[in-house]
Tab-separated table of C-alpha atoms and ligand atoms in Angstrom:
chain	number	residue	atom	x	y	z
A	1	UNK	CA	-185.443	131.195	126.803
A	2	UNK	CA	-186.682	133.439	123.547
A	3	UNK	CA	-190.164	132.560	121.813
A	4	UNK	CA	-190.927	134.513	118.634
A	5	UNK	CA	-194.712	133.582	117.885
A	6	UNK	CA	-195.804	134.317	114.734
A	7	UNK	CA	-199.544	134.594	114.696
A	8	UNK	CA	-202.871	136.565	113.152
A	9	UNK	CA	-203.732	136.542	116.908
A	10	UNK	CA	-201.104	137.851	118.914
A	11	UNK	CA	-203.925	138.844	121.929
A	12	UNK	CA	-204.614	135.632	122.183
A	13	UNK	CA	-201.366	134.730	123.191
A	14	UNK	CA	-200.597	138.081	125.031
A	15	UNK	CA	-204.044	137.434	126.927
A	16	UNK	CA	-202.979	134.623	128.372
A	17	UNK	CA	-198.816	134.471	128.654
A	18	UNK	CA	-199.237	136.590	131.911
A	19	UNK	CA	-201.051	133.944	133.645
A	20	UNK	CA	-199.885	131.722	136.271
A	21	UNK	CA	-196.056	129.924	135.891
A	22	UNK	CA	-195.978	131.195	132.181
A	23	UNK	CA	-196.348	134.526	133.827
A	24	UNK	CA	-194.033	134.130	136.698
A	25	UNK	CA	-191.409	133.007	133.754
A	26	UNK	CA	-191.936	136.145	131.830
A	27	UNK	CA	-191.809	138.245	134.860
A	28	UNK	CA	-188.430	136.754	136.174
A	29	UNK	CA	-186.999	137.312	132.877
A	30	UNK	CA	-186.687	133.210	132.341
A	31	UNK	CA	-189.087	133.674	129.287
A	32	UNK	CA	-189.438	136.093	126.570
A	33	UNK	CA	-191.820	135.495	124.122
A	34	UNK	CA	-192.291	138.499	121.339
A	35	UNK	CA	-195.331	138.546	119.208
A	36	UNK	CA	-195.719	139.237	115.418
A	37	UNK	CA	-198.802	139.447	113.408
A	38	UNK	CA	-197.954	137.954	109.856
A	39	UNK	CA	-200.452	140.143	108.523
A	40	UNK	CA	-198.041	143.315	108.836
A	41	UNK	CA	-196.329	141.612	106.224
A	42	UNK	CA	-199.232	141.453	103.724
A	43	UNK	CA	-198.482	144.249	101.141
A	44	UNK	CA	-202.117	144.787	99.331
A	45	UNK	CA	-204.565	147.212	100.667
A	46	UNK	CA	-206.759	144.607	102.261
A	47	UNK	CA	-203.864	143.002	104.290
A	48	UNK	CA	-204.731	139.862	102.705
A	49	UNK	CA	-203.347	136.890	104.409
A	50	UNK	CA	-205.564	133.819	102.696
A	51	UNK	CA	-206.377	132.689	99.705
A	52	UNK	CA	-208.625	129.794	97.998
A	53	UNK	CA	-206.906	126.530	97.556
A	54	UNK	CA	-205.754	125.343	94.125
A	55	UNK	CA	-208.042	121.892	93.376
A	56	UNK	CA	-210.658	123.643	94.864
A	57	UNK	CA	-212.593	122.324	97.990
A	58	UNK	CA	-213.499	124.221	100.847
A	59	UNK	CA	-212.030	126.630	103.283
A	60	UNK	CA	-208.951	129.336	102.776
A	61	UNK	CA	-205.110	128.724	102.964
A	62	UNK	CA	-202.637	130.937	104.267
A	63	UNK	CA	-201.151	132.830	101.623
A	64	UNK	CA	-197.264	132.065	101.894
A	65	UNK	CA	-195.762	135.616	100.648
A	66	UNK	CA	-196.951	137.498	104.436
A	67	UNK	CA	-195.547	134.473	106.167
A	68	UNK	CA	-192.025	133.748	104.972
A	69	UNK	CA	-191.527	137.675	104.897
A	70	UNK	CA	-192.603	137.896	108.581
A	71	UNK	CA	-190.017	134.681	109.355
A	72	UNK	CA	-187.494	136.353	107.379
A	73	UNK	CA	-187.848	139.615	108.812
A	74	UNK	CA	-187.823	137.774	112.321
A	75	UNK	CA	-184.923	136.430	111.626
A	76	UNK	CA	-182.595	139.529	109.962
A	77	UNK	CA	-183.469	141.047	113.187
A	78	UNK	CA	-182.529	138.328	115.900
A	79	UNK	CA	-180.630	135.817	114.256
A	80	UNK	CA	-181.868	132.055	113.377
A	81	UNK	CA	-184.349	130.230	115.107
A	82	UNK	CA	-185.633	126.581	115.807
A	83	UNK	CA	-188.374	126.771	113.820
A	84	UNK	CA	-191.783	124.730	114.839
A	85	UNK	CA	-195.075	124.741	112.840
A	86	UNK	CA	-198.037	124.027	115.267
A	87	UNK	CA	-200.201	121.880	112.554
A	88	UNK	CA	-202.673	119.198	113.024
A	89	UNK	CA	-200.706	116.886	111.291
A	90	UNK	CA	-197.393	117.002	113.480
A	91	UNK	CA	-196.052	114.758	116.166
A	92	UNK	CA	-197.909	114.509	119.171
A	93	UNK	CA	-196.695	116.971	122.178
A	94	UNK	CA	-195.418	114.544	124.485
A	95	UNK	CA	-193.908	115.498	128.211
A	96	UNK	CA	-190.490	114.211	126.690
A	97	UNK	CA	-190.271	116.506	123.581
A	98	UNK	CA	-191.266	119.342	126.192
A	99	UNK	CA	-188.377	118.131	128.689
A	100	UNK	CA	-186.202	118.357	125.698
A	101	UNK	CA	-186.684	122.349	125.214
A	102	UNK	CA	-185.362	122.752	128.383
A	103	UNK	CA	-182.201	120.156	128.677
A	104	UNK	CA	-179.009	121.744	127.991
A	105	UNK	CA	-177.180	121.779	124.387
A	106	UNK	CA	-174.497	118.919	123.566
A	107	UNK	CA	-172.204	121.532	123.273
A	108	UNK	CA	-173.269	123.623	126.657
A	109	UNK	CA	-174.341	126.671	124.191
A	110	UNK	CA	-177.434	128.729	124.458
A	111	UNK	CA	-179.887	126.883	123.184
A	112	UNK	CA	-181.785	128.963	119.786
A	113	UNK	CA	-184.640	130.901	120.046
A	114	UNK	CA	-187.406	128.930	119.219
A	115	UNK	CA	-190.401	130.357	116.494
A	116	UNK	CA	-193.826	129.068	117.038
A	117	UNK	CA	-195.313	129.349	113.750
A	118	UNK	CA	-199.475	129.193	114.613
A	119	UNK	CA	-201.775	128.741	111.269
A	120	UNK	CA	-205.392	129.337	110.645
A	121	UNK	CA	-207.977	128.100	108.496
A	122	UNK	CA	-207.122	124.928	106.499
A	123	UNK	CA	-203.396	125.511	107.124
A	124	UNK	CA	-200.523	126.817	105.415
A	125	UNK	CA	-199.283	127.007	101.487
A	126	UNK	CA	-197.372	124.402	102.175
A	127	UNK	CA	-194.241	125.882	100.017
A	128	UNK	CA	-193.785	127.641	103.340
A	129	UNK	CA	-192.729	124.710	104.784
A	130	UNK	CA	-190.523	123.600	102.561
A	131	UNK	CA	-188.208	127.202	102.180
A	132	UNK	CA	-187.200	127.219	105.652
A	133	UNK	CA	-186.998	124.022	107.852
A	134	UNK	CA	-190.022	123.417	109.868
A	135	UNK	CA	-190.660	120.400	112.898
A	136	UNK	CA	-194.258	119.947	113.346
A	137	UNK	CA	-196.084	119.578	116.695
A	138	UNK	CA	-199.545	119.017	117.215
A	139	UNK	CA	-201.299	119.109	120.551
A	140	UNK	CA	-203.289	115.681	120.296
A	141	UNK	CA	-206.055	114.419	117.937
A	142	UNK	CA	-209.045	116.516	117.735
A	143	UNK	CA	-209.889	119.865	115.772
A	144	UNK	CA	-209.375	123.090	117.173
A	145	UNK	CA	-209.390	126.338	115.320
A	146	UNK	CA	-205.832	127.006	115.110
A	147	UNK	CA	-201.897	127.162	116.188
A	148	UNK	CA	-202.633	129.573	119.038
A	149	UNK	CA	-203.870	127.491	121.877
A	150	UNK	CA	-201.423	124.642	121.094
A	151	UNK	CA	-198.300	126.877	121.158
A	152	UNK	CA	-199.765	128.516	124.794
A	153	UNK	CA	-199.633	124.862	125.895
A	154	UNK	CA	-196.247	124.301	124.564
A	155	UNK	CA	-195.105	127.673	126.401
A	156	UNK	CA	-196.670	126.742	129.437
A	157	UNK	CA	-195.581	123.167	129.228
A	158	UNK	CA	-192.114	124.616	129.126
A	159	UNK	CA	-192.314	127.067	131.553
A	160	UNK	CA	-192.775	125.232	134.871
A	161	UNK	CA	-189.360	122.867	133.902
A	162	UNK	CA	-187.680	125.932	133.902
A	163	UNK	CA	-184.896	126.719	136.862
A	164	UNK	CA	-186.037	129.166	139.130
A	165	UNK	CA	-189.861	129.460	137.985
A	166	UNK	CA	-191.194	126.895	140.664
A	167	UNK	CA	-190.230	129.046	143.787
A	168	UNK	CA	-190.589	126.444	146.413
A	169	UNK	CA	-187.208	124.830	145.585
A	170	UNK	CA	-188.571	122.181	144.610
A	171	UNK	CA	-187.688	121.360	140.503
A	172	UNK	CA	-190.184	120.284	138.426
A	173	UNK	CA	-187.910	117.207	137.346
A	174	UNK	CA	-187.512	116.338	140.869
A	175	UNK	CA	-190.858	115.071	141.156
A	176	UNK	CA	-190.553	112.059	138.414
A	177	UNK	CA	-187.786	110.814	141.264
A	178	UNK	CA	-189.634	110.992	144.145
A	179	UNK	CA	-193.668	110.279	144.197
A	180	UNK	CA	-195.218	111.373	141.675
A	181	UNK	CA	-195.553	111.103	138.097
A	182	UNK	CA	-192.811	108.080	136.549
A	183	UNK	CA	-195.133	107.940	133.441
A	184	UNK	CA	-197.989	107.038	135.490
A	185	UNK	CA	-201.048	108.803	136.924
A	186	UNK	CA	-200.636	110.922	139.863
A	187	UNK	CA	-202.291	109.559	143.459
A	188	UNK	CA	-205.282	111.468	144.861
A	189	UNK	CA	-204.597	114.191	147.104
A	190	UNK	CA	-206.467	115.584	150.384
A	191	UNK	CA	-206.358	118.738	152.152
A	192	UNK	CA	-208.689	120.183	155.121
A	193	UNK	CA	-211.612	119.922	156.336
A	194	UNK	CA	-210.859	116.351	157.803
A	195	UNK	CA	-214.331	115.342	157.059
A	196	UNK	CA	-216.337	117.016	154.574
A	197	UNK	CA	-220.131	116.648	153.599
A	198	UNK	CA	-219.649	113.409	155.687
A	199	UNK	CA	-217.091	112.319	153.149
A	200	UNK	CA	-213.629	111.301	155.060
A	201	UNK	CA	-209.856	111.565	154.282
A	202	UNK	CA	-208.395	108.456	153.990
A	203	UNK	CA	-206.952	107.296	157.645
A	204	UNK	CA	-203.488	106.381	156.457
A	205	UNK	CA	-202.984	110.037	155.307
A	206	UNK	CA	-203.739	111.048	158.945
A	207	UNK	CA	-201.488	109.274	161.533
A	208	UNK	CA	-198.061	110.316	160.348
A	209	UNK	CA	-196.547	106.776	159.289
A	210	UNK	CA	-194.558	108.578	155.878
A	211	UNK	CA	-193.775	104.985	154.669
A	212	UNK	CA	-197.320	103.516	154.902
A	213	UNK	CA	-198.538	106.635	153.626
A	214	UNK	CA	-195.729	106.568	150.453
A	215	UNK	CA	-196.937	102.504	149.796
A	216	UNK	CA	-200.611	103.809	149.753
A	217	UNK	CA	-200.316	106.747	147.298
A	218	UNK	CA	-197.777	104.132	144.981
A	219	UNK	CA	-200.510	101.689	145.032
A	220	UNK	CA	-203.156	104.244	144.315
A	221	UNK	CA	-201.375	105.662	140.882
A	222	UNK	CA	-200.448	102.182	139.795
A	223	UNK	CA	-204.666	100.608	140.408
A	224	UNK	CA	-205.502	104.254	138.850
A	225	UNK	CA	-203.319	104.487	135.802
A	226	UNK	CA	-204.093	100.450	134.936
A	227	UNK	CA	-207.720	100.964	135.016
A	228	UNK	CA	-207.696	104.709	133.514
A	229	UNK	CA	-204.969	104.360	131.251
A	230	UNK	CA	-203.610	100.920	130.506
A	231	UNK	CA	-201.838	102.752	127.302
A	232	UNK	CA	-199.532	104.253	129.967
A	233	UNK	CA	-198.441	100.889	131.591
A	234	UNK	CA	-197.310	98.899	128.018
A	235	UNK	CA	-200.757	97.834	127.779
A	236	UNK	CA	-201.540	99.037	123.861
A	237	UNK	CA	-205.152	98.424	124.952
A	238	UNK	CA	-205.920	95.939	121.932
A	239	UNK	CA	-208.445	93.290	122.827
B	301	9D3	C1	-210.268	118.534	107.443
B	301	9D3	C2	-208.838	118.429	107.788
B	301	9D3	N1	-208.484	119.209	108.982
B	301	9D3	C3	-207.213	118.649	109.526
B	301	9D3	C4	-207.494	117.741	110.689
B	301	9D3	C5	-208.297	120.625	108.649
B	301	9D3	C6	-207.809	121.465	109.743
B	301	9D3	C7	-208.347	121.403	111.019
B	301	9D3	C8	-207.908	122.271	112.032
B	301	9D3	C9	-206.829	122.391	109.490
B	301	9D3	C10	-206.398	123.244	110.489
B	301	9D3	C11	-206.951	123.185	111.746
B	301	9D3	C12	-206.503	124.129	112.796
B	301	9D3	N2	-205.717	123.426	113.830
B	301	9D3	C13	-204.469	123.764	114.132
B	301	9D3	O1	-203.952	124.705	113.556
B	301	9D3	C14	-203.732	122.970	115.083
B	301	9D3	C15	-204.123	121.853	115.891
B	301	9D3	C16	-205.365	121.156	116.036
B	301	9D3	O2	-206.399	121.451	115.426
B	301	9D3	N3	-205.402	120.093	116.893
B	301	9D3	C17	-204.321	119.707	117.621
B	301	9D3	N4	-203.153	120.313	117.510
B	301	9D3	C18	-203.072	121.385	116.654
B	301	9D3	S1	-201.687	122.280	116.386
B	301	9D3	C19	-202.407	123.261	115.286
């Protein structure tokens, strides 16, 4: 899988892609992301990337000459992309449109590269948009300071679905069959000391009975996930 991130930050993504699962995927050669800094494609002598918006009000938008030159460029070089804007106004990330990244193409083909296009400031020109086709994901709804952190999450997101990154043989879709997961919260887990700061692991964890102990962690995630998130069980959570 090929990620071209386009980004006035690429340390912030190269500080953190060796991390971890995302790093184990780069390292095995599952994942390639390549970074480029839009602002190599500003021409002035200042490198300008922002400007202030027409209607006034406050804060800079991303000028979109730097940007569609970078994507351009990007593209001349290594051929089209699946283009994806990380924006505050886009669909929420959701495990599904991560599984999707990952599930093979109608047709059995490579899937595209994908371009993670990360914005600053009050956003994009929004012509930018509109010249090359752009699906918009946001992370959730609350403000953060930019694209970078949400396309890490996407990247990591992806990362541990794909085959051969979880070493244990053990896939990452596997789980949703067995215990864990089907939507739901996960149960609590337990490892040793048996008793700690006079705090106990649950008996039924303890005597070896694998279908008591399977009905016990199934009735944990369903009493957690009703009472910690009844949006997750149908329950739209209107009074
Ligand atoms: C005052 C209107 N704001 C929109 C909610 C302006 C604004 C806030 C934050 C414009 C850009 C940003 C920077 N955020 C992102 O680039 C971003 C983001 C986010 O802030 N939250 C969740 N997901 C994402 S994806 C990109």
């Amino acid at each position: 899988m090929l990620f071209s991130i386009l980004t006035l930050f690429p340390e912030a993504i190269e500080s953190y892609q060796d991390v971890g699962i995302l790093g184990i995927a780069r390292a095995r050669g599952l994942l390639t992301t390549r970074t480029v800094n839009f602002r190599d494609f500003a021409r002035d002598r200042h490198r300008t990337v922002d400007d202030r918006p027409f209607g006034g009000g406050p804060g800079m938008v991303l000028k979109p000459e730097p940007i569609t030159e970078a994507i351009e460029w990007i593209e001349q070089r290594f051929g089209p992309h699946r283009r994806i804007a990380l924006t505050p106004d886009g669909a929420p990330l959701t495990q599904a449109i991560v599984e999707e990244f990952v599930s093979p193409t109608e047709d059995g083909a490579e899937p595209l590269p994908v371009l993670l296009l990360c914005g600053r400031y009050e956003g994009f020109d929004e012509r930018v948009l509109e010249l090359h086709e752009f699906e918009r994901l946001s992370i959730g709804d609350y403000v953060l300071a930019g694209g970078e952190l949400p396309a890490l999450v996407l990247l990591e997101s992806v990362s541990r679905l794909i085959p051969g990154v979880l070493g244990d043989g053990r896939s990452a879709l596997e789980d949703s069959f067995t215990e864990a997961a089907d939507g739901g919260l996960d149960h609590p887990h337990y490892t040793r000391p048996r008793v700690y700061r006079d705090l106990e692991v649950p008996p039924v964890l303890l005597d070896g009975d694998h279908s008591k102990i399977s009905a016990w962690r199934r009735a944990q995630r369903e009493d957690r996930t009703a009472s910690r998130r009844p949006d997750l069980t149908g329950d739209r959570g209107e009074a």
